[in-house]
Structure formats: C-alpha cells, structure tokens
PDB file of C-alpha atoms in Angstrom:
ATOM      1  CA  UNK I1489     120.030-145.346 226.321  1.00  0.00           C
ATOM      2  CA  UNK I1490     121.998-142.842 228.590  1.00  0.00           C
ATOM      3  CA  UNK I1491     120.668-141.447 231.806  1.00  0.00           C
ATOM      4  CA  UNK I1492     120.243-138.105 230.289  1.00  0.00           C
ATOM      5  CA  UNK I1493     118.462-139.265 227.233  1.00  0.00           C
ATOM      6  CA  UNK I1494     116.091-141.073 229.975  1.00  0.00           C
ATOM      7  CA  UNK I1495     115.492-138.183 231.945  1.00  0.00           C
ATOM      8  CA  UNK I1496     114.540-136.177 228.632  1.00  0.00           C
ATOM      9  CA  UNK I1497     111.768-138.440 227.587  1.00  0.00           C
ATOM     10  CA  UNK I1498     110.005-138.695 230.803  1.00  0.00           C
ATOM     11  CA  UNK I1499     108.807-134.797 230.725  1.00  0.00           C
ATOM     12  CA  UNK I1500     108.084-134.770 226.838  1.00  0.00           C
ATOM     13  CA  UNK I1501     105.969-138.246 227.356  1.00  0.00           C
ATOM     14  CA  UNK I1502     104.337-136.700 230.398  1.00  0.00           C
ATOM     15  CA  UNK I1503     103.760-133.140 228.617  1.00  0.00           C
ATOM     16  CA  UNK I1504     102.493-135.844 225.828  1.00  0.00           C
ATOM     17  CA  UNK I1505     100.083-137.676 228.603  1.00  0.00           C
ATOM     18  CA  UNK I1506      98.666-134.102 229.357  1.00  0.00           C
ATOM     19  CA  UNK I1507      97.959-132.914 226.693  1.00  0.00           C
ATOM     20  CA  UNK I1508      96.093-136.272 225.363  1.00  0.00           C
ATOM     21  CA  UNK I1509      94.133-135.935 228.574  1.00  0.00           C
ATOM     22  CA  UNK I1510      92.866-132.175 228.055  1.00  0.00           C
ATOM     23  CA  UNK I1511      92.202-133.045 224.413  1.00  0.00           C
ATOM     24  CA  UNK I1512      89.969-135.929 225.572  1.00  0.00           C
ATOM     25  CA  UNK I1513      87.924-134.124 227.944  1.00  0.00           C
ATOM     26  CA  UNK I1514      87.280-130.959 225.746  1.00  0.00           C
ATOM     27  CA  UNK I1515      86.052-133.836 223.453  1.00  0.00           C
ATOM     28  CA  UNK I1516      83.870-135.226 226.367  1.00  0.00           C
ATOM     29  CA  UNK I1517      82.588-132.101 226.783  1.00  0.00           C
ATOM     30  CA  UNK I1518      81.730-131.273 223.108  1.00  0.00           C
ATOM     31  CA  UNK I1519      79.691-134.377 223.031  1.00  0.00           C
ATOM     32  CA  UNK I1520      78.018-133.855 225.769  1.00  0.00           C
ATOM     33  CA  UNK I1521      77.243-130.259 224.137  1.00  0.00           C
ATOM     34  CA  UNK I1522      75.834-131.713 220.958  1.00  0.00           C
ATOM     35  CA  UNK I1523      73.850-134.191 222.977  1.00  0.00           C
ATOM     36  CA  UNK I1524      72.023-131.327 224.723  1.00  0.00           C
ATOM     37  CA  UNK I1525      72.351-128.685 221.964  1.00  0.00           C
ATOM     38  CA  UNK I1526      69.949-132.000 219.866  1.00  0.00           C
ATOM     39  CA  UNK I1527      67.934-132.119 222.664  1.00  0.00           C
ATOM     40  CA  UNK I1528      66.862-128.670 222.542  1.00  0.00           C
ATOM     41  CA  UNK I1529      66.370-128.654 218.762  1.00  0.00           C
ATOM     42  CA  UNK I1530      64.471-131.816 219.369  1.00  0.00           C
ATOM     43  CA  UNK I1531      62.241-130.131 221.657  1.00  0.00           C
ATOM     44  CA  UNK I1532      61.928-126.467 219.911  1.00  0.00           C
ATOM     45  CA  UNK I1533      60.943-128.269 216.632  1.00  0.00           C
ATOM     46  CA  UNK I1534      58.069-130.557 218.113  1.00  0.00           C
ATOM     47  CA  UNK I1535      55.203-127.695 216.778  1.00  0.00           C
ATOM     48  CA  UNK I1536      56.561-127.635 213.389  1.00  0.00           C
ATOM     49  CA  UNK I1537      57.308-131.349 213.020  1.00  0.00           C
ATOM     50  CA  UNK I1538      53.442-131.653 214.412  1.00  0.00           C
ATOM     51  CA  UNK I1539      52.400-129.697 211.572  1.00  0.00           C
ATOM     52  CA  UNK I1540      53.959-131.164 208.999  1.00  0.00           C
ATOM     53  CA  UNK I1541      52.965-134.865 210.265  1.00  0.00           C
ATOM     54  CA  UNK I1542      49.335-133.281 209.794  1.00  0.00           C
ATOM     55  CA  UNK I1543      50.285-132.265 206.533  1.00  0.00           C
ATOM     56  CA  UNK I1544      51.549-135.467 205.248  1.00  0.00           C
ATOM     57  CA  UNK I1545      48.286-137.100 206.407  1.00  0.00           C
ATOM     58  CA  UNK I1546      45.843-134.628 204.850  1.00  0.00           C
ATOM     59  CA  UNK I1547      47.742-135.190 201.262  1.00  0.00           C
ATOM     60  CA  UNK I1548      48.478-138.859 201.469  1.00  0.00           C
ATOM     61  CA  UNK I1549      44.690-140.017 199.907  1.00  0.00           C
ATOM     62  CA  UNK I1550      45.504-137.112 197.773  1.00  0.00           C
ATOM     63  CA  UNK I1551      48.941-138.432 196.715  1.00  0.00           C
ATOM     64  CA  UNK I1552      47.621-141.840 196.744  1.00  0.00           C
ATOM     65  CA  UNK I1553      45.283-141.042 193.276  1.00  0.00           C
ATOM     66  CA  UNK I1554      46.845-138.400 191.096  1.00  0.00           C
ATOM     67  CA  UNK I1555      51.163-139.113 192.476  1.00  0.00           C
ATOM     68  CA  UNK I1556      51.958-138.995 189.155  1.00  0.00           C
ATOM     69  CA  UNK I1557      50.026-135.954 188.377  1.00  0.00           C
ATOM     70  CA  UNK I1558      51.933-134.264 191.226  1.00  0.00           C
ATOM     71  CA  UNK I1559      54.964-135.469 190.560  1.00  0.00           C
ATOM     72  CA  UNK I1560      54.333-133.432 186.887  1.00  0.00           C
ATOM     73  CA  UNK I1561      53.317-130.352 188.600  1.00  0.00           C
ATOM     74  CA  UNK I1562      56.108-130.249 190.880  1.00  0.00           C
ATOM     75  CA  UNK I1563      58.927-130.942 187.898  1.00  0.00           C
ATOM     76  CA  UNK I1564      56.950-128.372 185.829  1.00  0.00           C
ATOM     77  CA  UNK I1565      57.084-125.936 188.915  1.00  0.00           C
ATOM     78  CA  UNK I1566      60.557-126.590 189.136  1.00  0.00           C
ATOM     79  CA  UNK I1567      61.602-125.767 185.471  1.00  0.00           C
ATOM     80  CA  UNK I1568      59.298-123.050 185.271  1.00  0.00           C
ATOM     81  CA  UNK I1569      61.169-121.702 188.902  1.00  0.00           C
ATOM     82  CA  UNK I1570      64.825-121.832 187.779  1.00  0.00           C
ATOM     83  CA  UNK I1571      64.223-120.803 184.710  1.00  0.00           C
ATOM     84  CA  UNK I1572      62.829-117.660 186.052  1.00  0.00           C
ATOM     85  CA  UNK I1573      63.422-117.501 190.154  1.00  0.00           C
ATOM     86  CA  UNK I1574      62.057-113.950 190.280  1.00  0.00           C
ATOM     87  CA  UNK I1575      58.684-115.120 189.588  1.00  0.00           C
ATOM     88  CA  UNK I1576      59.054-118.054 191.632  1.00  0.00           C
ATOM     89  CA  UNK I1577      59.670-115.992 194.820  1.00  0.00           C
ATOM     90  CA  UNK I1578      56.945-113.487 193.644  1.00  0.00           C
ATOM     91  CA  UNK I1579      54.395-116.407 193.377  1.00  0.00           C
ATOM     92  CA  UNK I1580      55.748-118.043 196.880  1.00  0.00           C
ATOM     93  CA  UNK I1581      55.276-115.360 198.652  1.00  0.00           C
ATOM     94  CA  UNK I1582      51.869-114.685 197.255  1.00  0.00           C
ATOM     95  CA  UNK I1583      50.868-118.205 198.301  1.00  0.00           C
ATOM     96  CA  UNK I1584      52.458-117.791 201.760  1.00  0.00           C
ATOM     97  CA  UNK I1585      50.230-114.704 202.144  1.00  0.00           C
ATOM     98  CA  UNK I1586      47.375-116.215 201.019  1.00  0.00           C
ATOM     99  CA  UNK I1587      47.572-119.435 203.259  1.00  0.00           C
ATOM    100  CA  UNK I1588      47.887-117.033 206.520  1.00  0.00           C
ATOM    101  CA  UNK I1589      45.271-114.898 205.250  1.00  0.00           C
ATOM    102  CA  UNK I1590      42.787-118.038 204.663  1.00  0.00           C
ATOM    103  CA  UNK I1591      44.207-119.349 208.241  1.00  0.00           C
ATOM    104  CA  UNK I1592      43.127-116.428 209.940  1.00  0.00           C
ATOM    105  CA  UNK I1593      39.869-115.595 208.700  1.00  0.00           C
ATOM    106  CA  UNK I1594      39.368-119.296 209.607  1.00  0.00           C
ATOM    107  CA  UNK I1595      40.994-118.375 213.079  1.00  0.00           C
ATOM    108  CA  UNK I1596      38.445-115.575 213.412  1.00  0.00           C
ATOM    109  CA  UNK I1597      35.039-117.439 211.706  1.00  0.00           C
ATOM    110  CA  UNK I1598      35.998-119.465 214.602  1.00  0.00           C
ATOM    111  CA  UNK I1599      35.554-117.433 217.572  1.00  0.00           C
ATOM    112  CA  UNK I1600      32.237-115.808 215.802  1.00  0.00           C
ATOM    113  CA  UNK I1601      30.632-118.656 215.692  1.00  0.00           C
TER     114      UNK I1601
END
C-alpha cells in the first residue's frame, strides 16, 4: 500500500469511528427513553390495572361454574357483533352508560346514607 493510499484511509476510518460513536449514543439515549417513557406508563396505568385485577376476582367463582356458558355468550356476541357492528356499538355504549349510571347512584346512595 502507497503512502497516499495510507493517508486516505485514516480520515474515512476515523469519519467511520465517528459516526459509529454518535450512532451508539443516540441508541443509548433511546433506551434510556423507552426505559422511562415504560416507567411512566407503568405508573399512569396502576388505577386501571387495579380495576381490572378487581374485576378478574369478582368473575373468577363466576367463571369457575358456567366458563363454558360464557365462553357461548361471548362467541354468540361476537357473531352477532360483526355481523352487524352498528348494533354492537349501539348496545356498547348503552351498557357503558348504564354501568356509570348504576356506579353513580351507588356513588351518591353512599354519601346519603
């Protein structure tokens, strides 16, 4: 290898050191992002992970008896919902409006008593 040919590679293989370097630590730091990006999910979704852990437990004896009953409900549900999602959503958000309403005249027997 000539002089010149030497003198050539060192700034490409140094340019190629750089580079490797700045991609590496804007790696680091996207880690380090997702690490406390999970953390804050983690933390934000404790209420709702709470509730649904209290869910679970209030329909597990439930479960335990008529599973395959449910199981047949949910299948039938889910037939009867993509055969006709309209009426799905309609029914949904019935339900969700019921549920709040029953939670908050709960909410409110609550404080009258």
């Amino acid at each position: 290898m000539t002089r010149r040919a030497v003198e050539k590679s060192l700034p490409a293989a140094a340019s190629r050191a750089q580079r490797k370097a700045e991609l590496i630590a804007t790696i680091e730091r996207q880690r380090i992002d997702l690490l406390v990006e999970a953390e804050r999910w983690q933390q934000s979704s404790l209420g709702l992970n709470a509730g649904w852990q209290r869910l679970e437990g209030s329909l597990k004896p439930f479960l335990k008896h008529y599973r395959g009953v449910a199981y047949l409900a949910a299948g039938a549900l889910l037939v009867a919902g993509l055969r006709h999602p309209r009426t799905l959503i309609r029914l949904t958000r019935q339900a969700a409006a019921g549920a709040l309403l029953l939670h908050r005249a709960r909410h409110l027997i609550g404080k009258v008593r």
